[in-house]
Amino acid sequence: MERVLFIAQSTGCQLFLSITASSNPICFFLLLYLVILLFHAVLLCSSLWIKTSAFLLVSTGLFGAYFICLMAELTGPRVYSCCNCRNNISLHDDVISKSFQGRNGRAFLFSHAMNVVIGPREDRQLMTGLHTVADIHCGDCNEVLGWKYLRAYEPSQKYKEGKFILEKSKIVKENW
């Protein structure tokens, strides 16, 4: 008989699984395949993103020792950060559009932003009409990152209200 010890660990939970199987190599590798599927299911249900899979399976028995090691790296969600201080500003999942224009080139429209300071409101004539906006600054280094749409005067632009423009040149990708 062979024993397989499987450990999966993610934020806030650990899974320990000990399985006993016959010493038949075909049964062992079938069992290994099932454990790999279980491992992926555990990680997919957690709040982590999978870059690769990490675990170590060790089995000893009549057919010698099997060591299977798959190296991995687990990371958090993909985020955009301030280009100056790397302060997290928004999640990749919050991107609504990447086809906007900022003051200094391309910009992205986000549904949410975090760790920012919202400046005073002002009416600004933009390419799509008159809007009431407020510049947003990084909460750590005070870099101007873009603006928040507070009010859109054109009915076709109302969807922008409460959304954030982050200039591509002012943010960097993290955990990609």
GROMACS .gro file of C-alpha atoms in nm:
model
  176
    1MET     CA    1   0.000   0.000   0.000
    2GLU     CA    2   0.110   0.352  -0.072
    3ARG     CA    3   0.028   0.671   0.110
    4VAL     CA    4  -0.007   1.006  -0.062
    5LEU     CA    5  -0.001   1.322   0.143
    6PHE     CA    6  -0.144   1.627  -0.027
    7ILE     CA    7  -0.134   1.976   0.120
    8ALA     CA    8  -0.294   2.282  -0.035
    9GLN     CA    9  -0.273   2.614   0.140
   10SER     CA   10  -0.428   2.945   0.048
   11THR     CA   11  -0.525   3.261   0.232
   12GLY     CA   12  -0.726   3.165   0.539
   13CYS     CA   13  -0.754   2.791   0.474
   14GLN     CA   14  -0.548   2.475   0.453
   15LEU     CA   15  -0.647   2.144   0.301
   16PHE     CA   16  -0.474   1.827   0.418
   17LEU     CA   17  -0.558   1.507   0.237
   18SER     CA   18  -0.405   1.170   0.311
   19ILE     CA   19  -0.490   0.889   0.070
   20THR     CA   20  -0.396   0.522   0.079
   21ALA     CA   21  -0.389   0.338  -0.254
   22SER     CA   22  -0.266   0.009  -0.391
   23SER     CA   23   0.095  -0.027  -0.500
   24ASN     CA   24  -0.008  -0.061  -0.864
   25PRO     CA   25   0.162   0.224  -1.061
   26ILE     CA   26  -0.147   0.272  -1.280
   27CYS     CA   27  -0.367   0.320  -0.973
   28PHE     CA   28  -0.110   0.555  -0.824
   29PHE     CA   29  -0.096   0.781  -1.129
   30LEU     CA   30  -0.475   0.779  -1.160
   31LEU     CA   31  -0.490   0.886  -0.797
   32LEU     CA   32  -0.230   1.153  -0.867
   33TYR     CA   33  -0.444   1.289  -1.150
   34LEU     CA   34  -0.749   1.307  -0.923
   35VAL     CA   35  -0.549   1.490  -0.655
   36ILE     CA   36  -0.428   1.745  -0.912
   37LEU     CA   37  -0.789   1.806  -1.018
   38LEU     CA   38  -0.891   1.850  -0.655
   39PHE     CA   39  -0.606   2.093  -0.598
   40HIS     CA   40  -0.714   2.310  -0.890
   41ALA     CA   41  -1.075   2.302  -0.771
   42VAL     CA   42  -0.969   2.423  -0.424
   43LEU     CA   43  -0.766   2.708  -0.571
   44LEU     CA   44  -1.034   2.811  -0.819
   45CYS     CA   45  -1.286   2.837  -0.535
   46SER     CA   46  -1.051   3.055  -0.331
   47SER     CA   47  -0.997   3.425  -0.385
   48LEU     CA   48  -0.651   3.370  -0.536
   49TRP     CA   49  -0.549   3.368  -0.900
   50ILE     CA   50  -0.339   3.077  -1.025
   51LYS     CA   51  -0.019   3.149  -1.215
   52THR     CA   52   0.092   2.787  -1.187
   53SER     CA   53   0.016   2.506  -0.942
   54ALA     CA   54   0.219   2.429  -0.632
   55PHE     CA   55   0.232   2.107  -0.441
   56LEU     CA   56   0.453   1.812  -0.356
   57LEU     CA   57   0.333   1.454  -0.365
   58VAL     CA   58   0.552   1.181  -0.221
   59SER     CA   59   0.469   0.811  -0.222
   60THR     CA   60   0.668   0.508  -0.123
   61GLY     CA   61   0.572   0.146  -0.171
   62LEU     CA   62   0.666  -0.178  -0.341
   63PHE     CA   63   0.762   0.002  -0.664
   64GLY     CA   64   1.009   0.236  -0.496
   65ALA     CA   65   0.954   0.604  -0.434
   66TYR     CA   66   0.767   0.847  -0.656
   67PHE     CA   67   0.848   1.213  -0.610
   68ILE     CA   68   0.639   1.456  -0.806
   69CYS     CA   69   0.704   1.821  -0.753
   70LEU     CA   70   0.530   2.094  -0.949
   71MET     CA   71   0.665   2.438  -0.865
   72ALA     CA   72   0.428   2.726  -0.851
   73GLU     CA   73   0.348   3.078  -0.759
   74LEU     CA   74   0.016   3.196  -0.625
   75THR     CA   75  -0.064   3.562  -0.644
   76GLY     CA   76  -0.345   3.795  -0.556
   77PRO     CA   77  -0.570   3.968  -0.803
   78ARG     CA   78  -0.427   4.176  -1.086
   79VAL     CA   79  -0.415   4.543  -0.988
   80TYR     CA   80  -0.312   4.879  -1.123
   81SER     CA   81  -0.084   5.086  -0.900
   82CYS     CA   82   0.056   5.440  -0.889
   83CYS     CA   83   0.363   5.467  -1.112
   84ASN     CA   84   0.551   5.667  -0.844
   85CYS     CA   85   0.495   5.478  -0.519
   86ARG     CA   86   0.327   5.150  -0.627
   87ASN     CA   87   0.021   5.224  -0.411
   88ASN     CA   88  -0.268   4.999  -0.525
   89ILE     CA   89  -0.526   5.212  -0.710
   90SER     CA   90  -0.771   4.976  -0.883
   91LEU     CA   91  -0.840   4.615  -0.974
   92HIS     CA   92  -0.813   4.490  -1.329
   93ASP     CA   93  -1.169   4.359  -1.292
   94ASP     CA   94  -1.289   4.719  -1.251
   95VAL     CA   95  -1.178   4.827  -1.601
   96ILE     CA   96  -1.480   4.934  -1.804
   97SER     CA   97  -1.297   5.062  -2.112
   98LYS     CA   98  -0.941   5.110  -2.233
   99SER     CA   99  -1.030   5.348  -2.516
  100PHE     CA  100  -1.044   5.682  -2.336
  101GLN     CA  101  -0.828   5.990  -2.379
  102GLY     CA  102  -0.659   6.159  -2.085
  103ARG     CA  103  -0.459   6.480  -2.062
  104ASN     CA  104  -0.137   6.301  -2.156
  105GLY     CA  105  -0.256   6.026  -2.391
  106ARG     CA  106  -0.450   5.704  -2.345
  107ALA     CA  107  -0.658   5.649  -2.036
  108PHE     CA  108  -0.878   5.376  -1.888
  109LEU     CA  109  -1.229   5.410  -1.744
  110PHE     CA  110  -1.270   5.228  -1.409
  111SER     CA  111  -1.579   5.158  -1.203
  112HIS     CA  112  -1.389   5.189  -0.872
  113ALA     CA  113  -1.066   5.337  -0.737
  114MET     CA  114  -0.903   5.301  -0.396
  115ASN     CA  115  -0.631   5.481  -0.203
  116VAL     CA  116  -0.700   5.807  -0.385
  117VAL     CA  117  -0.781   6.160  -0.273
  118ILE     CA  118  -1.053   6.340  -0.466
  119GLY     CA  119  -0.981   6.708  -0.534
  120PRO     CA  120  -1.224   6.998  -0.572
  121ARG     CA  121  -1.499   6.972  -0.833
  122GLU     CA  122  -1.484   7.179  -1.149
  123ASP     CA  123  -1.670   7.201  -1.479
  124ARG     CA  124  -1.448   7.088  -1.764
  125GLN     CA  125  -1.512   7.083  -2.138
  126LEU     CA  126  -1.394   6.742  -2.256
  127MET     CA  127  -1.405   6.575  -2.598
  128THR     CA  128  -1.750   6.433  -2.523
  129GLY     CA  129  -1.903   6.751  -2.384
  130LEU     CA  130  -1.929   6.940  -2.057
  131HIS     CA  131  -1.870   6.740  -1.738
  132THR     CA  132  -1.828   6.817  -1.370
  133VAL     CA  133  -1.510   6.636  -1.264
  134ALA     CA  134  -1.264   6.623  -0.977
  135ASP     CA  135  -0.896   6.534  -1.016
  136ILE     CA  136  -0.788   6.223  -0.826
  137HIS     CA  137  -0.450   6.206  -0.654
  138CYS     CA  138  -0.258   5.908  -0.517
  139GLY     CA  139  -0.326   5.878  -0.144
  140ASP     CA  140   0.046   5.822  -0.070
  141CYS     CA  141   0.251   6.043  -0.304
  142ASN     CA  142  -0.019   6.292  -0.419
  143GLU     CA  143   0.052   6.228  -0.791
  144VAL     CA  144  -0.239   6.332  -1.013
  145LEU     CA  145  -0.361   6.006  -1.169
  146GLY     CA  146  -0.672   6.120  -1.355
  147TRP     CA  147  -1.019   6.237  -1.257
  148LYS     CA  148  -1.358   6.126  -1.132
  149TYR     CA  149  -1.673   6.203  -1.331
  150LEU     CA  150  -1.920   6.366  -1.092
  151ARG     CA  151  -2.180   6.484  -1.344
  152ALA     CA  152  -2.237   6.451  -1.717
  153TYR     CA  153  -2.462   6.709  -1.883
  154GLU     CA  154  -2.519   6.513  -2.204
  155PRO     CA  155  -2.776   6.231  -2.163
  156SER     CA  156  -2.558   5.992  -2.365
  157GLN     CA  157  -2.268   6.046  -2.122
  158LYS     CA  158  -2.457   5.977  -1.795
  159TYR     CA  159  -2.300   5.629  -1.770
  160LYS     CA  160  -1.970   5.796  -1.673
  161GLU     CA  161  -2.106   5.951  -1.352
  162GLY     CA  162  -1.926   5.812  -1.048
  163LYS     CA  163  -1.658   5.646  -1.264
  164PHE     CA  164  -1.283   5.712  -1.269
  165ILE     CA  165  -1.039   5.794  -1.548
  166LEU     CA  166  -0.683   5.675  -1.481
  167GLU     CA  167  -0.417   5.782  -1.727
  168LYS     CA  168  -0.215   5.493  -1.863
  169SER     CA  169   0.112   5.683  -1.817
  170LYS     CA  170   0.038   5.727  -1.443
  171ILE     CA  171  -0.036   5.364  -1.350
  172VAL     CA  172   0.151   5.035  -1.367
  173LYS     CA  173   0.035   4.673  -1.367
  174GLU     CA  174   0.099   4.455  -1.059
  175ASN     CA  175   0.058   4.075  -1.022
  176TRP     CA  176   0.028   4.007  -1.397
   0.00000   0.00000   0.00000
